mmCIF file of C-alpha atoms in Angstrom:
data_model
loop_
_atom_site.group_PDB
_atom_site.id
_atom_site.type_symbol
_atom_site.label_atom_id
_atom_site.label_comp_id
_atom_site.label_asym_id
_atom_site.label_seq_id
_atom_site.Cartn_x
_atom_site.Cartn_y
_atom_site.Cartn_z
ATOM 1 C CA UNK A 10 66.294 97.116 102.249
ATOM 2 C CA UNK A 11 67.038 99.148 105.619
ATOM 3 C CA UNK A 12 69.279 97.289 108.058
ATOM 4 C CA UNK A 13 67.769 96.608 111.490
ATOM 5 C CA UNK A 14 68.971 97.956 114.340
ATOM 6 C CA UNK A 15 72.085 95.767 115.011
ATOM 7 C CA UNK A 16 73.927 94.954 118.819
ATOM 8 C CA UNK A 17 76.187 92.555 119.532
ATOM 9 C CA UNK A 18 73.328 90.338 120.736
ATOM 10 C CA UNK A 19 70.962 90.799 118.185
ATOM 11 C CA UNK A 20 73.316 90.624 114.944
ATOM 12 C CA UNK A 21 75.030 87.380 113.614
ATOM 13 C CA UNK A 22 78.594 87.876 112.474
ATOM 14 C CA UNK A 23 79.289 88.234 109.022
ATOM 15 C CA UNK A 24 82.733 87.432 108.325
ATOM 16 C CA UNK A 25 82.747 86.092 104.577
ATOM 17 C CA UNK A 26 82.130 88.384 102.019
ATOM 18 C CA UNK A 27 82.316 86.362 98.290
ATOM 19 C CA UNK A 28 84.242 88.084 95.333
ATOM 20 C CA UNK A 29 82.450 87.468 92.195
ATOM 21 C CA UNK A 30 83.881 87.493 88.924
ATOM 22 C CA UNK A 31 83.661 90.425 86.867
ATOM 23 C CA UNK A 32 82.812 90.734 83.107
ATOM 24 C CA UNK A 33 85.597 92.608 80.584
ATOM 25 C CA UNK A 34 84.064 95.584 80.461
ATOM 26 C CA UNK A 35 83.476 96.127 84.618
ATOM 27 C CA UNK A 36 86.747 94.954 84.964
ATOM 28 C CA UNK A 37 87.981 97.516 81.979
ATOM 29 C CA UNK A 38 86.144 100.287 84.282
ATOM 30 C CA UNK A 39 87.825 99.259 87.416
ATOM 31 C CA UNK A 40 91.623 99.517 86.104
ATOM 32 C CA UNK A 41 91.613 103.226 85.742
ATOM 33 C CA UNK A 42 91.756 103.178 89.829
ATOM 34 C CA UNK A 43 94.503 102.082 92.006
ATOM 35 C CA UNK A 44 93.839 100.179 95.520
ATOM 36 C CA UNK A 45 96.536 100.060 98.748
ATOM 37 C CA UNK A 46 96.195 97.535 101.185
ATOM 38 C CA UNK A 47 95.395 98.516 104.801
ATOM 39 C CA UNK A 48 96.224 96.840 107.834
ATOM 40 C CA UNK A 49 93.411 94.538 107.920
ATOM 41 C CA UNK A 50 94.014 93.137 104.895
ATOM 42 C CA UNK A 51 91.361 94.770 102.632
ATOM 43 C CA UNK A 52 92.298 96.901 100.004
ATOM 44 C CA UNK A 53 90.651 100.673 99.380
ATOM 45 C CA UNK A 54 90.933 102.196 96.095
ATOM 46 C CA UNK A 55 93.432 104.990 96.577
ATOM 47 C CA UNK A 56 91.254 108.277 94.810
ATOM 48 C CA UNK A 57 87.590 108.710 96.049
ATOM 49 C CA UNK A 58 85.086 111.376 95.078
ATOM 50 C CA UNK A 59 84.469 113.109 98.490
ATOM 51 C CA UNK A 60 81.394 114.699 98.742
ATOM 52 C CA UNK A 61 81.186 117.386 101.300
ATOM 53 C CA UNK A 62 79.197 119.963 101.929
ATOM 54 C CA UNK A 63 76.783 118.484 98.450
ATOM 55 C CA UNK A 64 73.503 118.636 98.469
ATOM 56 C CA UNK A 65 71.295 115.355 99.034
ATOM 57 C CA UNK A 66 69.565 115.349 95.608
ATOM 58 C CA UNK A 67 70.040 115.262 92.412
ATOM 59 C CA UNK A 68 73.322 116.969 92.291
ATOM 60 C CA UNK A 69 75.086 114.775 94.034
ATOM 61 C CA UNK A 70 73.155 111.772 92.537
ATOM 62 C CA UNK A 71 74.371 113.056 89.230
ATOM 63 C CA UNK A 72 78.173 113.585 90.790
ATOM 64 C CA UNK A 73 78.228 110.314 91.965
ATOM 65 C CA UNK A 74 77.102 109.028 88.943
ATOM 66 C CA UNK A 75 79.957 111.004 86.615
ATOM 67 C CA UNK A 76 82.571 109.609 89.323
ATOM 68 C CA UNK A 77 81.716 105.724 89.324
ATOM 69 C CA UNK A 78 81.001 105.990 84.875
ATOM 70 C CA UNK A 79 84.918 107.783 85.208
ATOM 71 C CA UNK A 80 86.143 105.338 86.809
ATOM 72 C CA UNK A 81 85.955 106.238 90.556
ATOM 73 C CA UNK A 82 84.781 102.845 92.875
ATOM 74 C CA UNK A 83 85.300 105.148 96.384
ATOM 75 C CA UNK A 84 82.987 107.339 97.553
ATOM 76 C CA UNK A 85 83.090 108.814 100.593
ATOM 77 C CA UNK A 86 79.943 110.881 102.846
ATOM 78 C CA UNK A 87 79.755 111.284 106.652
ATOM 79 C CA UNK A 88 76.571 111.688 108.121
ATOM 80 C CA UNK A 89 77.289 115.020 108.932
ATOM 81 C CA UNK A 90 77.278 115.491 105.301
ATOM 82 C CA UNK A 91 73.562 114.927 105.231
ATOM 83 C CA UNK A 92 73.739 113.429 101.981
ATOM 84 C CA UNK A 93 74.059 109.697 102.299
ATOM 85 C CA UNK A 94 70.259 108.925 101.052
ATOM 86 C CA UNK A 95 71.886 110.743 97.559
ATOM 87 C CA UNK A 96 74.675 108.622 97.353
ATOM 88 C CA UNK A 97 72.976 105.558 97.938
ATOM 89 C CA UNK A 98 70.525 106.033 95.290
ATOM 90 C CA UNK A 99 73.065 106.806 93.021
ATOM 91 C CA UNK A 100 75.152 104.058 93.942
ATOM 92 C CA UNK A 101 72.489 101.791 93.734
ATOM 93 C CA UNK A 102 71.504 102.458 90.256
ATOM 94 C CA UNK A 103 74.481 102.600 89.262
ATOM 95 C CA UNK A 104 75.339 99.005 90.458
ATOM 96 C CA UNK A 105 71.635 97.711 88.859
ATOM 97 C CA UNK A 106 72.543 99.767 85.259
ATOM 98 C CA UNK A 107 76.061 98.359 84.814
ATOM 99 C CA UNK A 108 75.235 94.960 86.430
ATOM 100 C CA UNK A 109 78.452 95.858 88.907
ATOM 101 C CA UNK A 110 78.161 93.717 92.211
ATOM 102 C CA UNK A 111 78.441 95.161 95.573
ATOM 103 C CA UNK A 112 81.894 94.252 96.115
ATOM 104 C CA UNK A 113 83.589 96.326 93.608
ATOM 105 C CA UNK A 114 82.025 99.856 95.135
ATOM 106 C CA UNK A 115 83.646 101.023 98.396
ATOM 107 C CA UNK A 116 81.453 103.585 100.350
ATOM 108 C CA UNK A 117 82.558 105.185 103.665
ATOM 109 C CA UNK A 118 80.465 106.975 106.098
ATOM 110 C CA UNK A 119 81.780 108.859 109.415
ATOM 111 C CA UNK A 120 79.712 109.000 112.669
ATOM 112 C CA UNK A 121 79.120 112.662 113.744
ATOM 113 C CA UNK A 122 80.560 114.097 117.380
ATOM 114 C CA UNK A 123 76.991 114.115 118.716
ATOM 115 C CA UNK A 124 76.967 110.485 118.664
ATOM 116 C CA UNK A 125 79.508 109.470 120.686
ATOM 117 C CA UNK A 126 78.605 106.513 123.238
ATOM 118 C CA UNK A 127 78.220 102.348 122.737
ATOM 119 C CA UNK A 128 74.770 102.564 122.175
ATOM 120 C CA UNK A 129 74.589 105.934 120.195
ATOM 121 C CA UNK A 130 77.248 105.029 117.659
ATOM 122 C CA UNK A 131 75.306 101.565 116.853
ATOM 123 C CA UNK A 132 72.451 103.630 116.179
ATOM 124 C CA UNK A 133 74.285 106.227 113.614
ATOM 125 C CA UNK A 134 75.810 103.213 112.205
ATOM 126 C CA UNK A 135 72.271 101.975 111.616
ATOM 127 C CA UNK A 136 70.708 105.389 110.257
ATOM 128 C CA UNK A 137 73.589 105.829 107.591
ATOM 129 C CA UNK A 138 72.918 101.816 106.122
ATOM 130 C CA UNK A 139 69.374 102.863 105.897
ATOM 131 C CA UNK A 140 70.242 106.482 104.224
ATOM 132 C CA UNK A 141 72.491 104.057 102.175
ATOM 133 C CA UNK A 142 70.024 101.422 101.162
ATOM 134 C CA UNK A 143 73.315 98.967 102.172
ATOM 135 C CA UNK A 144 73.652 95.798 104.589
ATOM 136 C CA UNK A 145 77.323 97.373 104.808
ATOM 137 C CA UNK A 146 79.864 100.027 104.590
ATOM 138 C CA UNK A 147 83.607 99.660 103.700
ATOM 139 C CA UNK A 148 84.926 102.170 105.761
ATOM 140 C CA UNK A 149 83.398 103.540 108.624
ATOM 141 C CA UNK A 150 84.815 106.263 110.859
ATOM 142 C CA UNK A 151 84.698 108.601 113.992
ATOM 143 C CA UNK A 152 84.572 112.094 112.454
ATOM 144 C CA UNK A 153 86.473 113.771 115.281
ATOM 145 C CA UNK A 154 87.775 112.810 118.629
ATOM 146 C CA UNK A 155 85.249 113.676 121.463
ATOM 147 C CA UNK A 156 86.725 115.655 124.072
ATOM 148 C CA UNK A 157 85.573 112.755 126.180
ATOM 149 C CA UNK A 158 87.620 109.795 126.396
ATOM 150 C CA UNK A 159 85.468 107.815 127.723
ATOM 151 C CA UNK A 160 82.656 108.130 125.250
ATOM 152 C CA UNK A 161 85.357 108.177 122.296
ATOM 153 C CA UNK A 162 86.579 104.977 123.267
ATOM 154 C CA UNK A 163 83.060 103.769 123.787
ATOM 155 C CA UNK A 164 82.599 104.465 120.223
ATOM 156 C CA UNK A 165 85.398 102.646 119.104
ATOM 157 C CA UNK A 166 84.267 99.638 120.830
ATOM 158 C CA UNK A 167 81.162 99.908 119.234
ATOM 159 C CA UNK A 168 83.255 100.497 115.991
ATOM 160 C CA UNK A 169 85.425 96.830 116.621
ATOM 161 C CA UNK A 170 81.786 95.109 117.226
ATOM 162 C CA UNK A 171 80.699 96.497 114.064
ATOM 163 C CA UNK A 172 83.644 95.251 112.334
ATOM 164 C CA UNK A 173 83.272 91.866 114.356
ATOM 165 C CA UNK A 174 79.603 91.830 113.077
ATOM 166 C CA UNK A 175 79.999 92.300 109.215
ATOM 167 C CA UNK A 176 77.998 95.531 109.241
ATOM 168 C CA UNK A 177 81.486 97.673 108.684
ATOM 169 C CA UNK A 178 84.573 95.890 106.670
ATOM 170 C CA UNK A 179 86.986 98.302 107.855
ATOM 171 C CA UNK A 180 87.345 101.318 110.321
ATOM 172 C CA UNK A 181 89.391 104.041 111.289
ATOM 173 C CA UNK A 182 89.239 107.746 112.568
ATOM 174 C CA UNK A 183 89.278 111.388 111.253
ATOM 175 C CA UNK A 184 90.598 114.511 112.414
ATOM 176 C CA UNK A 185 92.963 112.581 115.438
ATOM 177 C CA UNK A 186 95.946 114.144 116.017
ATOM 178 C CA UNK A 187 98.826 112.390 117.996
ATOM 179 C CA UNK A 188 97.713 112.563 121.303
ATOM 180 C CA UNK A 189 94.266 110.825 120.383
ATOM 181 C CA UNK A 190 96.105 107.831 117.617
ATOM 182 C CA UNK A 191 98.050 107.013 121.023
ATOM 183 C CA UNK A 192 95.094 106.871 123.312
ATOM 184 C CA UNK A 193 93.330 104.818 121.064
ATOM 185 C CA UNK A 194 96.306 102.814 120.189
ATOM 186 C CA UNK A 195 96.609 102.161 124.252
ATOM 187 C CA UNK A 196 93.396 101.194 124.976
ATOM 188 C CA UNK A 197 92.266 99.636 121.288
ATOM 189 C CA UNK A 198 91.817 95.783 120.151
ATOM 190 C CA UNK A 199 91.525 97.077 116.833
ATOM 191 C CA UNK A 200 94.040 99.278 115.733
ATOM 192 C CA UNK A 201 92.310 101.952 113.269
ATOM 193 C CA UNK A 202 92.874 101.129 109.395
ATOM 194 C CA UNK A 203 93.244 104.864 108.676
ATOM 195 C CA UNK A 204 93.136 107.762 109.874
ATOM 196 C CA UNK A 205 91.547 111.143 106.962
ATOM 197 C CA UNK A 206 93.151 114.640 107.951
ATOM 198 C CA UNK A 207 93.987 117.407 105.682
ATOM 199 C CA UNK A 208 96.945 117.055 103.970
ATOM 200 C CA UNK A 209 98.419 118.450 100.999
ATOM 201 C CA UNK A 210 102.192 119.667 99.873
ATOM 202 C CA UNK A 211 101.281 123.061 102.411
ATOM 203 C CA UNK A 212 99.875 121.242 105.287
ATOM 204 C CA UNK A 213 101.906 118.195 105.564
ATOM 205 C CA UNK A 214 101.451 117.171 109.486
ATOM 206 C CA UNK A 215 104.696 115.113 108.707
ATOM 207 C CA UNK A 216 105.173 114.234 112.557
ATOM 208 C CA UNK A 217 101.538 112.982 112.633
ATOM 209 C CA UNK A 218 101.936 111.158 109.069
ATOM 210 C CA UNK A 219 104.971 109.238 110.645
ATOM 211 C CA UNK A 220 103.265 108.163 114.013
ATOM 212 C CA UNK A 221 100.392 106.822 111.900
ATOM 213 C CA UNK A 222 102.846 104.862 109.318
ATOM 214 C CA UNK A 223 105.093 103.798 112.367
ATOM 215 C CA UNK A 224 101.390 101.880 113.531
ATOM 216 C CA UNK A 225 99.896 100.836 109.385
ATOM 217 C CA UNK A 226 97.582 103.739 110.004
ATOM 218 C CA UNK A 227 96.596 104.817 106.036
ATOM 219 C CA UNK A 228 96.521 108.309 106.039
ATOM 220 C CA UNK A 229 93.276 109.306 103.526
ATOM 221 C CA UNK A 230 93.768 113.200 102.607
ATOM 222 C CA UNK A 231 90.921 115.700 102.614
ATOM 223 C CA UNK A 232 91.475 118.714 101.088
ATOM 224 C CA UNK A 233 94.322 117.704 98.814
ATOM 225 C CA UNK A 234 93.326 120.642 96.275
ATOM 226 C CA UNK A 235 93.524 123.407 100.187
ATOM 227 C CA UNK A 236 90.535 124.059 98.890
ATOM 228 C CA UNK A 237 91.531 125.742 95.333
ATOM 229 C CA UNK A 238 93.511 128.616 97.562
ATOM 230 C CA UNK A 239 96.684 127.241 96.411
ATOM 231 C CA UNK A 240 95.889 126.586 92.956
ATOM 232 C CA UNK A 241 98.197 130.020 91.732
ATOM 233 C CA UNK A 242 100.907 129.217 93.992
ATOM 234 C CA UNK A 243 104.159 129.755 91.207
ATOM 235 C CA UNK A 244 106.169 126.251 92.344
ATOM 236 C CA UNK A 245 103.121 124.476 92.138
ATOM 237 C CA UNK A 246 102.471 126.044 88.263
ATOM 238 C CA UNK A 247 106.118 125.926 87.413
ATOM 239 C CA UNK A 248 106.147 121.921 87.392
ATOM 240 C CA UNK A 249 102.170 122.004 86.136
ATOM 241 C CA UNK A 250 103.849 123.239 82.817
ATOM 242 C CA UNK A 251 106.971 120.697 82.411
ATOM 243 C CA UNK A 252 104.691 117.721 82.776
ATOM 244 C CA UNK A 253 101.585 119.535 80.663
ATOM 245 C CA UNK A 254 99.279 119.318 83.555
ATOM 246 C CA UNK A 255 96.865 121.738 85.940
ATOM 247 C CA UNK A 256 98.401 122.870 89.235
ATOM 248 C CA UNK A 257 95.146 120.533 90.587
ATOM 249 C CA UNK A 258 96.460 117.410 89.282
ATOM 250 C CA UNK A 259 99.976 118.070 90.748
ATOM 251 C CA UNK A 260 98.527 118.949 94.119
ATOM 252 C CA UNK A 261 96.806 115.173 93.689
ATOM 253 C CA UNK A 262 99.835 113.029 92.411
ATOM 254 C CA UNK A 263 101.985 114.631 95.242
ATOM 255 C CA UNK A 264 99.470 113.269 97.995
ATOM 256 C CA UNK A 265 99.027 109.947 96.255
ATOM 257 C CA UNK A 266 102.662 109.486 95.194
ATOM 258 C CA UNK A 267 102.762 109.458 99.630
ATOM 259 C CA UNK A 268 101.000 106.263 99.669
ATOM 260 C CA UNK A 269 97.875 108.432 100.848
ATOM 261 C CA UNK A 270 94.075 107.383 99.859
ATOM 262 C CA UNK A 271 93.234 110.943 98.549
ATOM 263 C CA UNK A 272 89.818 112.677 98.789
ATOM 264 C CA UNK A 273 89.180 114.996 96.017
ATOM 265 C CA UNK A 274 85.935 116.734 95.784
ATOM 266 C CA UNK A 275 83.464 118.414 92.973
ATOM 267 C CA UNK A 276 80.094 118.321 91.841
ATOM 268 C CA UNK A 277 81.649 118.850 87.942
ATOM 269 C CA UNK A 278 82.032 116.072 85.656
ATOM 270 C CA UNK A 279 84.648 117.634 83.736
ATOM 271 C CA UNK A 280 86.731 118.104 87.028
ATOM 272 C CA UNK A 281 85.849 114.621 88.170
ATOM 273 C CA UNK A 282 87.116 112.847 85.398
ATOM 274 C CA UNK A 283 90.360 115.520 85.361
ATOM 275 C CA UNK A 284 90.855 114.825 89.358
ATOM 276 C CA UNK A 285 90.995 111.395 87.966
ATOM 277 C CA UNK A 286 93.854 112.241 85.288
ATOM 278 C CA UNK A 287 96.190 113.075 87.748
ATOM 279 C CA UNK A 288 97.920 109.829 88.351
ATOM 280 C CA UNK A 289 98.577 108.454 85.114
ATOM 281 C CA UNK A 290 102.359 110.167 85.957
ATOM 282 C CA UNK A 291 104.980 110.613 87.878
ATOM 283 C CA UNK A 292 106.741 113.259 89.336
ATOM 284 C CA UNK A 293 110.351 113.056 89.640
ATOM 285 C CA UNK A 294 112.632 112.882 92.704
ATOM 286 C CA UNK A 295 113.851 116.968 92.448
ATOM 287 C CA UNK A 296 110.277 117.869 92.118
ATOM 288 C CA UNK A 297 109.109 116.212 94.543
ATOM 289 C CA UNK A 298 111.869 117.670 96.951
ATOM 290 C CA UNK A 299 110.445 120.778 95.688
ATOM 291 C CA UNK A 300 107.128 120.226 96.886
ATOM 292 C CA UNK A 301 108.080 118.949 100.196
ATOM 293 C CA UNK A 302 109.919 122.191 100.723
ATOM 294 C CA UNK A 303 106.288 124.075 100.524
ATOM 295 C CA UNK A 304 105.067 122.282 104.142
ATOM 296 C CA UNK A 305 106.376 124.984 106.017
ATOM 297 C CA UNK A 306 103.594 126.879 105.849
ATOM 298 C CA UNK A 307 101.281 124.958 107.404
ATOM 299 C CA UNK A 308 98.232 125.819 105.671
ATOM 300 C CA UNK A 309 95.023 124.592 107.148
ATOM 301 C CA UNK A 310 92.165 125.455 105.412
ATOM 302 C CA UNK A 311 89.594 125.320 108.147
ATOM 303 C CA UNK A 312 90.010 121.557 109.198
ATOM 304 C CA UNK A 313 88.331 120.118 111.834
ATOM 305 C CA UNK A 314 91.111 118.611 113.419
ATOM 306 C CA UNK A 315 91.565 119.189 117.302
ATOM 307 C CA UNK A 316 95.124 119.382 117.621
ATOM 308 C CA UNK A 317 97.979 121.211 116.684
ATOM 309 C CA UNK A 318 100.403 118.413 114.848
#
C-alpha cells in the first residue's frame, strides 16, 4: 500500500517497531551476514547488494532476488537510481515466498540533489515508499551535499522529522566531505548514522574516515571493487593467491575488515553469491599493512563526492 504524503502535522510518530521471532531456516539464511551497530542504536547488516545504474525490471528484480536467497538482507537504491519500483517488488515477494517479516530486510533509499528543501525532501521521501510498496525505509540519505546550505540543512531537518515520525529508522548522508560532516554536525539535532563515499584500499579518504569515526559516523563504501579497474593490480593478486581467493574478494574483506558497511554491486548471481564469500576470512596484520600502503594513489573512480578529502 503507498504511504500518504506524510508532515510533521499530518503523520503520527512511530517509534516501536516489534521484532518477531524467526523460524530455523530464516534464521539459518540470516547468519551468513554480519550487522554493526550505528549510533542510534540499530544495527545494519555490514554487505549490501548496491544496485546502481540497474535497470527497473526484471533484471534487477531477478538480482535482488539472487542477493536476499544468498544471503544478502541490505539492499540499497537511491532514487536517482530509478529503480526502486524493481526492488520493491522483488523485495516484496521475496518476503511473501519465504514467509520473512519486514524487520529482517534493510532497504535504503537516497534523496536526489534536485530535491533539496523541507517540503521537497518529504515529498521524495514519499515517492520512494510508494516506488517501494513500504510504510518505511531503514536507511535513508541525502545523496550529495547541495551547494546550498540552507536548503541542505533544510533537508536534514526534514530527514530528523522523518526519523521522529517512523517513516525512516535511520539516516545519514552520501558523498560529504569534511567541510559538509562539520556543518551538519554544527547545526544538526541528529547527528548522521553514516555517511557512503567511495572507498577502497586505493582511495582511502583516511582524514575523512577519521573525522567521521571521531563523531560514530559509519562509513558505508561504494565502489569497494574501483569499479573492476583495479582488479589486475599485482599486490592485490599476490595475497588473492596465499589465501585461494579473487583479487574481488580481497578488495571486499579489506573494506569490511575497517568496520565499513560495504556496497558491492552486480546484476550476476554467480558474483553475488562470490561478493558474499569474501568475509568468511581474515587477512593478516602484514597484509593488511600492505594494502594500506596502496592509498596513495588516490583513485577515484568518478565519485560524486564534492570535495577533495
Amino acid at each position: 500500500m503507498a504511504p500518504s504524503a506524510i508532515t510533521p502535522e499530518t503523520s503520527p510518530e512511530r517509534t516501536v517497531f516489534v521484532k518477531k521471532v524467526l523460524d530455523q531456516d530464516t534464521r539459518s539464511r540470516a547468519s551468513s551476514v554480519s550487522s554493526v551497530k550505528l549510533n542510534d542504536g540499530n544495527f545494519i547488516p555490514q554487505v549490501a547488494l548496491g544496485v546502481y545504474k540497474a535497470p527497473n525490471g526484471q533484471e534487477t528484480e531477478d538480482a535482488v532476488t539472487a542477493a536476499l536467497d544468498a544471503g544478502y538482507r541490505h539492499i540499497d537504491s537511491a532514487a536517482r537510481y530509478a529503480n526502486e519500483e524493481a526492488c520493491g517488488r522483488a523485495i516484496r515477494a521475496w518476503m511473501e515466498r519465504t514467509n520473512t517479516p519486514r524487520e529482517e530486510i534493510y532497504v535504503c533509499s537516497k534523496l536526489w540533489d534536485a530535491d533539496h528543501g523541507y517540503e521537497a525532501t518529504f515529498k521524495a521521501l514519499c515517492d520512494s515508499l510508494a516506488k517501494f510498496g513500504l510504510e518505511y525505509l531503514d536507511l535513508y540519505l541525502i545523496h550529495s551535499p547541495a551547494d546550498n546550505e540552507e536548503k541542505r540543512l533544510a533537508s536534514w531537518r526534514a530527514l530528523e522529522d522523518a526519523k521522529r515520525l517512523g517513516k525512516v529508522r535511520s539516516i545519514g548522508v552520501s558523498n560529504f566531505g569534511a567541510a559538509h560532516i562539520q556543518n551538519l554536525l554544527d547545526n544538526a539535532t541528529v547527528v548522521p548514522a553514516v555517511n557512503q563515499v567511495e572507498v577502497h584500499p586505493f582511495c582511502q579518504r583516511q582524514e575523512l574516515v577519521d573525522l567521521c569515526a571521531k563523531n560514530g559516523i559509519k562509513i558505508e563504501a561504494y565502489s569497494p571493487l574501483a569499479r573492476g579497474n583495479k582488479l589486475e593490480d599485482p599486490t592485490i593478486g599476490k595475497i588473492a593467491e596465499k589465501y585461494g581467493k579473487t583479487p574481488a574478494q580481497i578488495l571486499l574483506n579489506w573494506n569490511a575488515s575497517r568496520g565499513n558497511v560495504v556496497l558491492p554491486k552486480s546484476l550476476t548471481a554467480s558474483r553475488i553469491q562470490s561478493n558474499l564469500d569474501s568475509f568468511d576470512f581474515t587477512l593478516d596484520a602484514e597484509d593488511i599493512e600492505t594494502i594500506n600502503n596502496l592509498g596513495a594513489e588516490n583513485y577515484v573512480t568518478g565519485s560524486m563526492h564534492k570535495s577533495a578529502d
